[in-house]
PDB file of C-alpha atoms in Angstrom:
ATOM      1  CA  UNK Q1342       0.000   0.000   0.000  1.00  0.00           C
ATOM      2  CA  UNK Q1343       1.079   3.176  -0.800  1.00  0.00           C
ATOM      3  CA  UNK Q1344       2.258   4.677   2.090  1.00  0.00           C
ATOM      4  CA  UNK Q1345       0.314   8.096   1.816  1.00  0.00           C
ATOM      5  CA  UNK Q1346      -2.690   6.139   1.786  1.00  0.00           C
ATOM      6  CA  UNK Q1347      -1.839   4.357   4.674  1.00  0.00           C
ATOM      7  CA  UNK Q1348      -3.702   5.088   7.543  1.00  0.00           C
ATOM      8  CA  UNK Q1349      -1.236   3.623   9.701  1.00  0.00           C
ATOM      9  CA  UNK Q1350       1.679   4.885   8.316  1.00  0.00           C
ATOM     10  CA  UNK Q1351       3.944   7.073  10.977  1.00  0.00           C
ATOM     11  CA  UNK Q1352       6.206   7.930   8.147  1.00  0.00           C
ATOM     12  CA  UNK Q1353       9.227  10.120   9.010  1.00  0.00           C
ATOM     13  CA  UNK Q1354       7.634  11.671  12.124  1.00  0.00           C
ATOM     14  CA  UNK Q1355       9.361  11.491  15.435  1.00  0.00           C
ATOM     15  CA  UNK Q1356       7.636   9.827  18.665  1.00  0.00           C
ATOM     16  CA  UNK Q1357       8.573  10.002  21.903  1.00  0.00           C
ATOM     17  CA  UNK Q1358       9.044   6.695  24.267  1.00  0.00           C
ATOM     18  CA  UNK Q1359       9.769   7.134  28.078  1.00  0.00           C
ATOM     19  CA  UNK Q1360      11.266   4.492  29.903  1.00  0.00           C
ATOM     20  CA  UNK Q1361      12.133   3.140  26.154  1.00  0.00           C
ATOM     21  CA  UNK Q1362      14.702   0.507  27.225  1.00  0.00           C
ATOM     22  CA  UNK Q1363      12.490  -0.913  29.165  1.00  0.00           C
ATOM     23  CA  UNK Q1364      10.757  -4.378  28.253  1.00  0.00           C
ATOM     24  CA  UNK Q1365       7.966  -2.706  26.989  1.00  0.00           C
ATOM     25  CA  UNK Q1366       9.189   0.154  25.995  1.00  0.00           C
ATOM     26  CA  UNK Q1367      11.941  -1.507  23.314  1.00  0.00           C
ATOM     27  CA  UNK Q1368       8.395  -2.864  21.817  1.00  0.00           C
ATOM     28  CA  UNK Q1369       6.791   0.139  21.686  1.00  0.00           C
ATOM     29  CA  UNK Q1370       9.842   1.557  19.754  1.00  0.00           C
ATOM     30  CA  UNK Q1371       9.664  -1.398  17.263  1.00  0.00           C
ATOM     31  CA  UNK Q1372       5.891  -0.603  16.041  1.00  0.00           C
ATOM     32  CA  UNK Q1373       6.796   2.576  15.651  1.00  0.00           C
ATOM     33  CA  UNK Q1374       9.778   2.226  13.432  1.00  0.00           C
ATOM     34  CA  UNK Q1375       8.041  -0.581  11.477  1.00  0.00           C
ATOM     35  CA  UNK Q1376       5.522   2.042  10.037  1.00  0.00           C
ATOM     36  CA  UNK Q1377       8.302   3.912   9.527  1.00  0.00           C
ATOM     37  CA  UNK Q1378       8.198   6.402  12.294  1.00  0.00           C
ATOM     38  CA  UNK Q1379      11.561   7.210  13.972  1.00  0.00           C
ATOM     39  CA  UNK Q1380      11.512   6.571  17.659  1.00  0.00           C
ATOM     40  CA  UNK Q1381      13.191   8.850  20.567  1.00  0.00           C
ATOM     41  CA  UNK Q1382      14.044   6.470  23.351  1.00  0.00           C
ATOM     42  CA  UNK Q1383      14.033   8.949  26.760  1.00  0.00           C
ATOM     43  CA  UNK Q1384      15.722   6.494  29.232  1.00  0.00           C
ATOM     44  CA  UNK Q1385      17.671   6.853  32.643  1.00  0.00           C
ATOM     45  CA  UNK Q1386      19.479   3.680  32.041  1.00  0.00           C
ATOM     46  CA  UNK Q1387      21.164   3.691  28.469  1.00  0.00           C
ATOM     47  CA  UNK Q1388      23.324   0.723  28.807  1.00  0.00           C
ATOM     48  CA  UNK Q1389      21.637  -0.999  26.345  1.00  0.00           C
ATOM     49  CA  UNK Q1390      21.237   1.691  23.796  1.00  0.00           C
ATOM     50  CA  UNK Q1391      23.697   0.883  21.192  1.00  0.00           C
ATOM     51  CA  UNK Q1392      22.800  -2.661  20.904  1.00  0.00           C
ATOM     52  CA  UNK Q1393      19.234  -1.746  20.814  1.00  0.00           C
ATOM     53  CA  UNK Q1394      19.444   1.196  18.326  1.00  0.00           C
ATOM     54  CA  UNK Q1395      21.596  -1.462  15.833  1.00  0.00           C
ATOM     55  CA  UNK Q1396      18.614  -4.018  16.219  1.00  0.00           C
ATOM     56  CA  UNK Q1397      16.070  -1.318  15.218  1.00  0.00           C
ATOM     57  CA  UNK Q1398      18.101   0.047  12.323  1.00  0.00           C
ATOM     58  CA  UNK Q1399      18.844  -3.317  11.024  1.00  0.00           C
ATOM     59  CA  UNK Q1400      15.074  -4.683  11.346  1.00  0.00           C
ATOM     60  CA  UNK Q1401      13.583  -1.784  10.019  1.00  0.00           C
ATOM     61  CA  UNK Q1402      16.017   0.509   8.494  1.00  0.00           C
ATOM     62  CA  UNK Q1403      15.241   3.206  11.003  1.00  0.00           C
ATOM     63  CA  UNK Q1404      17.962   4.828  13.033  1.00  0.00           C
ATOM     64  CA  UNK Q1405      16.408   5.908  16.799  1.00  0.00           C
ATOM     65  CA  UNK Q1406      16.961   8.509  18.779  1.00  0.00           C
ATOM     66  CA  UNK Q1407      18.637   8.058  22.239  1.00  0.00           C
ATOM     67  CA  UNK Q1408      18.538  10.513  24.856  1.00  0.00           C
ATOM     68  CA  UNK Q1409      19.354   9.837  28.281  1.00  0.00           C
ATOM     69  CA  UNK Q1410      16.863  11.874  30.408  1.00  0.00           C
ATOM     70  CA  UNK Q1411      15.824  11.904  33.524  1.00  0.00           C
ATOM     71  CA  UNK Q1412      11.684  12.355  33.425  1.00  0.00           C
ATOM     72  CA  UNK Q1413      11.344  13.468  37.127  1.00  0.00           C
ATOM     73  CA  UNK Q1414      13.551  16.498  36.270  1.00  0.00           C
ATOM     74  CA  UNK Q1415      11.435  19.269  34.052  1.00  0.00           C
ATOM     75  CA  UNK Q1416      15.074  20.723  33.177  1.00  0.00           C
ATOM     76  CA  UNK Q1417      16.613  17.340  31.664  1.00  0.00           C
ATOM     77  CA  UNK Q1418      13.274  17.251  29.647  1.00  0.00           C
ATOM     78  CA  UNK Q1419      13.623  20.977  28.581  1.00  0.00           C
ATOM     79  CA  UNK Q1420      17.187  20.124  27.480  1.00  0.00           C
ATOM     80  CA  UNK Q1421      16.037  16.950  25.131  1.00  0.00           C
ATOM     81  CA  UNK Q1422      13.477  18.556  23.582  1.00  0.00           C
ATOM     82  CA  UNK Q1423      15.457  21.275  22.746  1.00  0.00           C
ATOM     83  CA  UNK Q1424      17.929  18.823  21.435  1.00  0.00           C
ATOM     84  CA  UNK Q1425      14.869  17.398  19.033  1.00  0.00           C
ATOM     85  CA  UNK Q1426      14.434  21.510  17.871  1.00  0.00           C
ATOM     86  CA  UNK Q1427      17.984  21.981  17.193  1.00  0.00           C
ATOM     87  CA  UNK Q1428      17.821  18.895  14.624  1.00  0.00           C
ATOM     88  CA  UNK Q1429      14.753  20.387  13.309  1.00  0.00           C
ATOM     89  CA  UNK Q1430      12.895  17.125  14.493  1.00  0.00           C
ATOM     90  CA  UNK Q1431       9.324  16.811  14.493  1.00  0.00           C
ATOM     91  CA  UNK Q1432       7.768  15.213  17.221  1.00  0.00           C
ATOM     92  CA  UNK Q1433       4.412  13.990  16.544  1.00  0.00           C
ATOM     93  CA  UNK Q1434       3.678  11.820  19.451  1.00  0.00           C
ATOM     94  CA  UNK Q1435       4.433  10.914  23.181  1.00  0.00           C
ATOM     95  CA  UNK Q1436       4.030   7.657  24.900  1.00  0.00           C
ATOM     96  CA  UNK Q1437       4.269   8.098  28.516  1.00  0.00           C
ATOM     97  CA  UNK Q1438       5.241   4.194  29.560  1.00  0.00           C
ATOM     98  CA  UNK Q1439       7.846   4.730  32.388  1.00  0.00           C
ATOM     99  CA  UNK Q1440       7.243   3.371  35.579  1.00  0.00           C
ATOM    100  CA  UNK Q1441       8.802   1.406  38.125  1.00  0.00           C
ATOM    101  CA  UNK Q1442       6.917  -2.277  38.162  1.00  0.00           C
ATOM    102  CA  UNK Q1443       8.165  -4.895  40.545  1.00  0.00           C
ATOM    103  CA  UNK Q1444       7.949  -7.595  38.171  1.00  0.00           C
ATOM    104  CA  UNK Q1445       7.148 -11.875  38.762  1.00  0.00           C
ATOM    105  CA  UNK Q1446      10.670 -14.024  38.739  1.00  0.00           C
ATOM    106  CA  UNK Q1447      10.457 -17.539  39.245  1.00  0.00           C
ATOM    107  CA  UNK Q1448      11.762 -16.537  42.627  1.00  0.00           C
ATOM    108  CA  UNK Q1449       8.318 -14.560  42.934  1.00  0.00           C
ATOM    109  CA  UNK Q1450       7.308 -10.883  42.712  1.00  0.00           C
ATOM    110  CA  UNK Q1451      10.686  -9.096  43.693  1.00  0.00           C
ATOM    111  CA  UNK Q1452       9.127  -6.455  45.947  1.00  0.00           C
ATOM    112  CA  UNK Q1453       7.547  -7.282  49.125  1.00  0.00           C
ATOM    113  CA  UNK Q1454       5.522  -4.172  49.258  1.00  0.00           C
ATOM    114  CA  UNK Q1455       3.526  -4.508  52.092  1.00  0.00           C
ATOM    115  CA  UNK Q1456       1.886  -1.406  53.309  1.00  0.00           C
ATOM    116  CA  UNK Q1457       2.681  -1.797  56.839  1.00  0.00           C
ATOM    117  CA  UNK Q1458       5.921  -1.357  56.338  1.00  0.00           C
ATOM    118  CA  UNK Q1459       6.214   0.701  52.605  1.00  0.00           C
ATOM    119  CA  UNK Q1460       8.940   3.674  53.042  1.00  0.00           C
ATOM    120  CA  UNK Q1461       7.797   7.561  52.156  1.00  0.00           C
ATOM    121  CA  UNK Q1462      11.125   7.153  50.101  1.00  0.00           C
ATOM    122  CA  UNK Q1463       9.556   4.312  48.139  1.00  0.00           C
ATOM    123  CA  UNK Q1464       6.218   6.042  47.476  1.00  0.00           C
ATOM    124  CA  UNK Q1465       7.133   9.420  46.705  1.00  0.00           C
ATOM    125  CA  UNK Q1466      10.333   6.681  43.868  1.00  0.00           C
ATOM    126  CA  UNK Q1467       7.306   5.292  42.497  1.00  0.00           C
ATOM    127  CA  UNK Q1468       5.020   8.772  42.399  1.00  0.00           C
ATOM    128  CA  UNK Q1469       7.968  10.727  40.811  1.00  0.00           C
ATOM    129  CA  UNK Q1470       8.869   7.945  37.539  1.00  0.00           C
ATOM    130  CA  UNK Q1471       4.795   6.967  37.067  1.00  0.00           C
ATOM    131  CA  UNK Q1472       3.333   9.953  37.495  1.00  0.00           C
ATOM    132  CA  UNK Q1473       5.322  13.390  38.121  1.00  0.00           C
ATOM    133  CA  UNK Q1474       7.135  12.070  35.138  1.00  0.00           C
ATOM    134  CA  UNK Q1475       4.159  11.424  32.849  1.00  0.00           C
ATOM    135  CA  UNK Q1476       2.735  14.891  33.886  1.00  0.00           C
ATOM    136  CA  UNK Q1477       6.155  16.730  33.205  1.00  0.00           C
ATOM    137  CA  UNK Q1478       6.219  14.864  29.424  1.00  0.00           C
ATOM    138  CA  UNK Q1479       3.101  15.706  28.579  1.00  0.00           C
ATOM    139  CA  UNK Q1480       4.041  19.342  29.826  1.00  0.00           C
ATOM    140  CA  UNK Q1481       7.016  20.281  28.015  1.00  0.00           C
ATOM    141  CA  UNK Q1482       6.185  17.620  24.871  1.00  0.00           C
ATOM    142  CA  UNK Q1483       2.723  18.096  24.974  1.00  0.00           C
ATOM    143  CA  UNK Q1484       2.701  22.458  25.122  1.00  0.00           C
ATOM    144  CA  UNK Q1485       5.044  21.891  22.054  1.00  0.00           C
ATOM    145  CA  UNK Q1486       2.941  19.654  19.737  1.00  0.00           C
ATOM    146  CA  UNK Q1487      -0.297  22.128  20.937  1.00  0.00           C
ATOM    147  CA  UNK Q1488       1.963  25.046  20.030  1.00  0.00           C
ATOM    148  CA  UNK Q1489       2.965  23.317  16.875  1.00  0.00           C
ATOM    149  CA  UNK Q1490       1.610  21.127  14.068  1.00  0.00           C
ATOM    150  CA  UNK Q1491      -0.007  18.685  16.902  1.00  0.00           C
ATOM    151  CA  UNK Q1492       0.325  15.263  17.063  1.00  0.00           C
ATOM    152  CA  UNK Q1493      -0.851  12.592  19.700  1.00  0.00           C
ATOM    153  CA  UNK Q1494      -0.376  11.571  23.456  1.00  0.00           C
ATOM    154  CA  UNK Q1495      -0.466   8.163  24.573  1.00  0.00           C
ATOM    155  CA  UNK Q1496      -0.227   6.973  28.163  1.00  0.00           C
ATOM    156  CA  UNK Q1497       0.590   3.594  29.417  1.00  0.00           C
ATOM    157  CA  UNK Q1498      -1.711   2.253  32.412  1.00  0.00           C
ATOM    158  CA  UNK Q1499      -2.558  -1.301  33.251  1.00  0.00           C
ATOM    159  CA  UNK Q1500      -5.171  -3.590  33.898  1.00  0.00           C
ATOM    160  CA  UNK Q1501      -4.549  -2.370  37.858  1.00  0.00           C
ATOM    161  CA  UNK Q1502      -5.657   0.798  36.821  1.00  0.00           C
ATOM    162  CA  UNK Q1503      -8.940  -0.480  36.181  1.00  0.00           C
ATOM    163  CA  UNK Q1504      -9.270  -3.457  39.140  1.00  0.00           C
ATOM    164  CA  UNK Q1505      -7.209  -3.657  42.354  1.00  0.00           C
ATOM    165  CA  UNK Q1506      -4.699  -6.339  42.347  1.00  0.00           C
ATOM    166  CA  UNK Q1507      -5.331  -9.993  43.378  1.00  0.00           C
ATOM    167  CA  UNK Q1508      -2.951 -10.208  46.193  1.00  0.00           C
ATOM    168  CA  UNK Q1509      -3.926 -14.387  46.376  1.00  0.00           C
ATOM    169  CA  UNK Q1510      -1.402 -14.230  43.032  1.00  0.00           C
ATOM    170  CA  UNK Q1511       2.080 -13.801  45.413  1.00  0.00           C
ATOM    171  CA  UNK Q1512       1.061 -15.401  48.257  1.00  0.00           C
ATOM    172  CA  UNK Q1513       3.635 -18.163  49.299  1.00  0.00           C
ATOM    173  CA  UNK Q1514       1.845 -20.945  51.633  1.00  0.00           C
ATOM    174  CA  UNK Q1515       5.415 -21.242  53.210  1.00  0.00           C
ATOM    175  CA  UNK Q1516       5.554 -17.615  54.966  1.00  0.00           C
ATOM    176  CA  UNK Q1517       3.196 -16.189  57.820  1.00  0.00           C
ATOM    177  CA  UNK Q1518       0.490 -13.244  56.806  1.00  0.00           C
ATOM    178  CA  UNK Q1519       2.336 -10.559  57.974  1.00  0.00           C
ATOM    179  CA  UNK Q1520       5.419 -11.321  55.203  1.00  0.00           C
ATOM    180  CA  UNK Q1521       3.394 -12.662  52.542  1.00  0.00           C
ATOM    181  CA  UNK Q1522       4.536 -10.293  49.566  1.00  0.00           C
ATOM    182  CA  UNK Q1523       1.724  -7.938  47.658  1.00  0.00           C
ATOM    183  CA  UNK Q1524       1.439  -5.620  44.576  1.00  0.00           C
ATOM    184  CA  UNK Q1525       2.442  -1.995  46.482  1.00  0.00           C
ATOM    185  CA  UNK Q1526       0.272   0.344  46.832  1.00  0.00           C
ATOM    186  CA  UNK Q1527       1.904   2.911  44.452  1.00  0.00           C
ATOM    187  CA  UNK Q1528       1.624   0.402  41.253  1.00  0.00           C
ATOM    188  CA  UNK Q1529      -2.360   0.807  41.516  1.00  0.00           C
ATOM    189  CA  UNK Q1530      -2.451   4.556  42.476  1.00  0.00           C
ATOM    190  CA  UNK Q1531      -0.045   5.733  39.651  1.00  0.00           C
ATOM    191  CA  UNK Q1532      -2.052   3.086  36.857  1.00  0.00           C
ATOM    192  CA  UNK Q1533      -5.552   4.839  38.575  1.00  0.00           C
ATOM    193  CA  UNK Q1534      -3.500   8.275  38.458  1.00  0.00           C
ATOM    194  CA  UNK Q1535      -2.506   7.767  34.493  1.00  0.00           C
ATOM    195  CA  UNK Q1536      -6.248   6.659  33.501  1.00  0.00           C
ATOM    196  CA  UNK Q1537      -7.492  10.568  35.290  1.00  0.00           C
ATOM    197  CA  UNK Q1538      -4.669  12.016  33.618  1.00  0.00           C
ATOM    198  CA  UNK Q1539      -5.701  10.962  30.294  1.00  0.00           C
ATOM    199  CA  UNK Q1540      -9.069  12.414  31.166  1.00  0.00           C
ATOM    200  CA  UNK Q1541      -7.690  15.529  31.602  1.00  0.00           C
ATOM    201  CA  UNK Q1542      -5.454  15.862  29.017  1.00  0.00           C
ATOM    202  CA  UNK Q1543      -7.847  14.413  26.128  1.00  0.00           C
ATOM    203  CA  UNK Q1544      -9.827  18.146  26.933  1.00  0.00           C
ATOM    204  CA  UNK Q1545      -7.421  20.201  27.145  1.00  0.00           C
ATOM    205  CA  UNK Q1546      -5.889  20.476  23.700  1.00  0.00           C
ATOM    206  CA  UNK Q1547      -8.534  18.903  22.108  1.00  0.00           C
ATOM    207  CA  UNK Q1548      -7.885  20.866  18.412  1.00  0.00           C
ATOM    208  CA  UNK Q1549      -4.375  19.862  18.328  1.00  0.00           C
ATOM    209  CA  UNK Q1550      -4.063  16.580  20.693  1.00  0.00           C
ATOM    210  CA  UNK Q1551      -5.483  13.384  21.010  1.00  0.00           C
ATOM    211  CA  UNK Q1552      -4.996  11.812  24.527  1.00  0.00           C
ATOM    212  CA  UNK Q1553      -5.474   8.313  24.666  1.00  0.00           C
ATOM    213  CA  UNK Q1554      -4.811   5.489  27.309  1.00  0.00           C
ATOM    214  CA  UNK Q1555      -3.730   1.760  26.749  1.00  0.00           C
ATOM    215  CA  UNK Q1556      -4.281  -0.192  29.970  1.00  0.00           C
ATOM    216  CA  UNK Q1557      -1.842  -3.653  28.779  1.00  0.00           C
ATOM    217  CA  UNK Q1558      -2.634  -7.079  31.156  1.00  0.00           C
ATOM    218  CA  UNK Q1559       0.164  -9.355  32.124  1.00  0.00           C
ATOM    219  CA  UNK Q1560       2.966 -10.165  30.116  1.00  0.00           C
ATOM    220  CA  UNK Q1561       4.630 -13.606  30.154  1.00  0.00           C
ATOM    221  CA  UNK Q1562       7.897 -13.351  30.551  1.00  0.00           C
ATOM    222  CA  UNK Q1563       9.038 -16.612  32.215  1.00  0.00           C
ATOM    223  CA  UNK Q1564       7.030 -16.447  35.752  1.00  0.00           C
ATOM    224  CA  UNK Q1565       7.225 -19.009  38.683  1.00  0.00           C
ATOM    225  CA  UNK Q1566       5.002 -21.402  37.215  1.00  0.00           C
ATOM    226  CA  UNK Q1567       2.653 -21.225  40.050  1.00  0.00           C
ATOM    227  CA  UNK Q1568       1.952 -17.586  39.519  1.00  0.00           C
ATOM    228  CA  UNK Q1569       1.311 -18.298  35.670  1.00  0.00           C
ATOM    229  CA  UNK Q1570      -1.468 -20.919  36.929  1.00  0.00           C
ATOM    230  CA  UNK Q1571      -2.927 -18.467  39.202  1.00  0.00           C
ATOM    231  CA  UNK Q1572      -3.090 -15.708  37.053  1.00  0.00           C
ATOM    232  CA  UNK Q1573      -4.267 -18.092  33.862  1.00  0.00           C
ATOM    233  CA  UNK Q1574      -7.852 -18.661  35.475  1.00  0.00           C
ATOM    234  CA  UNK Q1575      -8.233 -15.536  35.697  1.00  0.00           C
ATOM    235  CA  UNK Q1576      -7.960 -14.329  32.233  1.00  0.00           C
ATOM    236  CA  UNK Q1577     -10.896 -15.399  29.907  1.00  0.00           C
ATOM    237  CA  UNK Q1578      -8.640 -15.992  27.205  1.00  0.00           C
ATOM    238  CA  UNK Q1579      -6.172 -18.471  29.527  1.00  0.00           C
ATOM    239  CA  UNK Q1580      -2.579 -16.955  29.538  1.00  0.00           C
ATOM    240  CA  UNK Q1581      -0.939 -14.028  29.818  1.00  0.00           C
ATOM    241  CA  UNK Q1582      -0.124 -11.612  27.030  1.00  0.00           C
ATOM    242  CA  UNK Q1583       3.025 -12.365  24.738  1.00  0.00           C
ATOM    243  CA  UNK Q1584       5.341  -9.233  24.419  1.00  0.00           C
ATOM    244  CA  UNK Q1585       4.302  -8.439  21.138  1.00  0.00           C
ATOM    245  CA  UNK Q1586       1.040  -8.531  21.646  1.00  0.00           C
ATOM    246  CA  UNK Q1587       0.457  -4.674  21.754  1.00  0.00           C
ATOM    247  CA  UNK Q1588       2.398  -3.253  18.543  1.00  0.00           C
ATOM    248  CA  UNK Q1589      -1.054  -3.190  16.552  1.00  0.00           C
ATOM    249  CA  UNK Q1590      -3.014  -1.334  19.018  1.00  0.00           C
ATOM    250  CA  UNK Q1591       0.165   1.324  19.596  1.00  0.00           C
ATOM    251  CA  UNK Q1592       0.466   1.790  16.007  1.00  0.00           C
ATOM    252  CA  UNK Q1593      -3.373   2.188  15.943  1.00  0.00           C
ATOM    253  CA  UNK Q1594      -3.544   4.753  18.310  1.00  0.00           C
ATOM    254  CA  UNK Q1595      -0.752   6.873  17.469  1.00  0.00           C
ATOM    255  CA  UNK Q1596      -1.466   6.901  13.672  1.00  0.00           C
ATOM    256  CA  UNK Q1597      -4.431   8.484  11.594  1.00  0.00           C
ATOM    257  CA  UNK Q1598      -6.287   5.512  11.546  1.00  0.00           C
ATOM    258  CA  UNK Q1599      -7.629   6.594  15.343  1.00  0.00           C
ATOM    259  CA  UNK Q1600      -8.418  10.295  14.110  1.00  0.00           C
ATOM    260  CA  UNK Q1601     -11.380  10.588  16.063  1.00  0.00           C
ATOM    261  CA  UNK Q1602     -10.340   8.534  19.454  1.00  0.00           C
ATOM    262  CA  UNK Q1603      -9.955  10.996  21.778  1.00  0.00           C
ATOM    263  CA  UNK Q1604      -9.937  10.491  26.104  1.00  0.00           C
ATOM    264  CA  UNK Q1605     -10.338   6.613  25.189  1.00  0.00           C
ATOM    265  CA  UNK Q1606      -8.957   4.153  28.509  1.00  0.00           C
ATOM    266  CA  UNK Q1607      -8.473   1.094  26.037  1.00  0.00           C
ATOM    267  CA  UNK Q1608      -7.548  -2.131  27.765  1.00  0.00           C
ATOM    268  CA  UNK Q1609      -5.981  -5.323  26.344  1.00  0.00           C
ATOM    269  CA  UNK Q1610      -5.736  -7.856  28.715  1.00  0.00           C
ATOM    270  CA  UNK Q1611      -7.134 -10.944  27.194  1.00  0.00           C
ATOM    271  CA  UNK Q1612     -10.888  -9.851  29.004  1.00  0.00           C
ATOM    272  CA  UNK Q1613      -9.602 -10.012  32.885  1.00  0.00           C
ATOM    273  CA  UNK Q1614     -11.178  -6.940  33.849  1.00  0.00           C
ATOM    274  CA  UNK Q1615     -14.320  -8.252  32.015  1.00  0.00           C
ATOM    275  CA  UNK Q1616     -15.158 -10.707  35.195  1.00  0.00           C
TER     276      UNK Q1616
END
């Protein structure tokens, strides 16, 4: 198909990834750079970036954009956008994905968590990357698409931003209540706080900017087997999401062919928050 007639095309344009070295993240950049868009990979932790940016230009013949940043600071963001202006860059879209998620191992979830004993230091961590971060993106990024030609914000929540976590799928039968590890408490206030934030957002530059939220499920990425059976019954479809599974719906909602989605919280999560 030609690619002007493409309504998923994301030809030449520049998007923005937070937290882009991330598991998800690295996908995220791949969808975008497969419909030809360029990525710009905002990440604390660049260790992996010239492997990574290799992997994307060989793939898909698209060369990414790495800037370490620190998304809690407004001035670090200031400084890579800026960057982006100097090059004459034009950033068409955000995707506001960084967050601090204590994962599954086969060890079991590798955060404890409890609330009787969560630190202020590990709240206000979790506050600052999830959700001072995603404000201060869609501030600086966001005032310059709306001050520009426009272009599209996407935010990253979770299936825990819609339904509180099942804290049956950590338990460990071998340790007492008081040490039996849970989701924390900031993972479902910043998914909740991402969800409002897309509310508010999807009405305030509603000429120029879309707002839109993508609320993933699960994604298997070798879990303690018991977990995986836990979390299976729960999810109509019977397992958790393979990492790929959410390049279609990112290039959908970036790209033209979601024109007139706008405020949308959009989950994929194999129908779990449908029971």
């Amino acid at each position: 198909m030609n690619q002007k007639n493409d309504l998923f095309s994301l030809e030449k344009a520049f998007y923005i990834v937070t937290g882009g070295l991330g598991l998800l993240g690295k996908k995220h950049c791949e969808a975008i750079a497969y419909k030809g868009g360029i990525p710009v990979v905002l990440d604390l932790n660049i260790d992996e970036s010239i492997k990574f940016s290799e992997q994307i230009e060989n793939s898909y013949g698209v060369k990414p954009i790495i800037i370490q940043t620190d998304i809690t600071n407004e001035e670090s963001l200031k400084e890579a956008l800026a960057f982006l202006l100097q090059r004459n860059y034009d950033v068409k879209g955000l995707i506001n994905n960084a967050a601090r998620n204590p994962g599954v191992s086969k060890e079991g979830l590798m955060c404890k968590g409890r609330l009787e004993s969560f630190s202020i230091n590990e709240w206000n961590s979790d506050i600052a990357v999830g959700l001072t971060g995603s404000f201060l993106c869609s501030k600086v990024f966001g005032t310059h698409m709306a001050q520009n030609k426009g272009g599209v914000i996407l935010n990253i929540s979770s299936d825990l931003g819609l339904i509180g976590p099942n804290q049956n799928l950590y338990s460990n039968q071998n340790l007492k209540e008081s040490e039996q590890p849970v989701k924390p408490i900031t993972y479902s206030v910043v998914k909740s706080g991402i969800v409002g934030l897309t509310r508010y957002l999807a009405t305030y530059w509603p000429e120029k900017i879309r707002c839109n939220c993508l609320c993933p499920g699960g994604i298997f990425n070798n879990q303690d087997e018991k977990f995986l059976n836990k979390i299976n019954q729960l999810i109509p479809i019977g397992r958790m999401a393979n990492v790929d599974e959410y390049k279609g719906a990112i290039v959908f909602m970036l790209s033209n062919a979601s024109s007139y989605m706008n405020g949308t919280i959009l989950p994929i999560d194999g129908g779990r928050t449908v029971w």
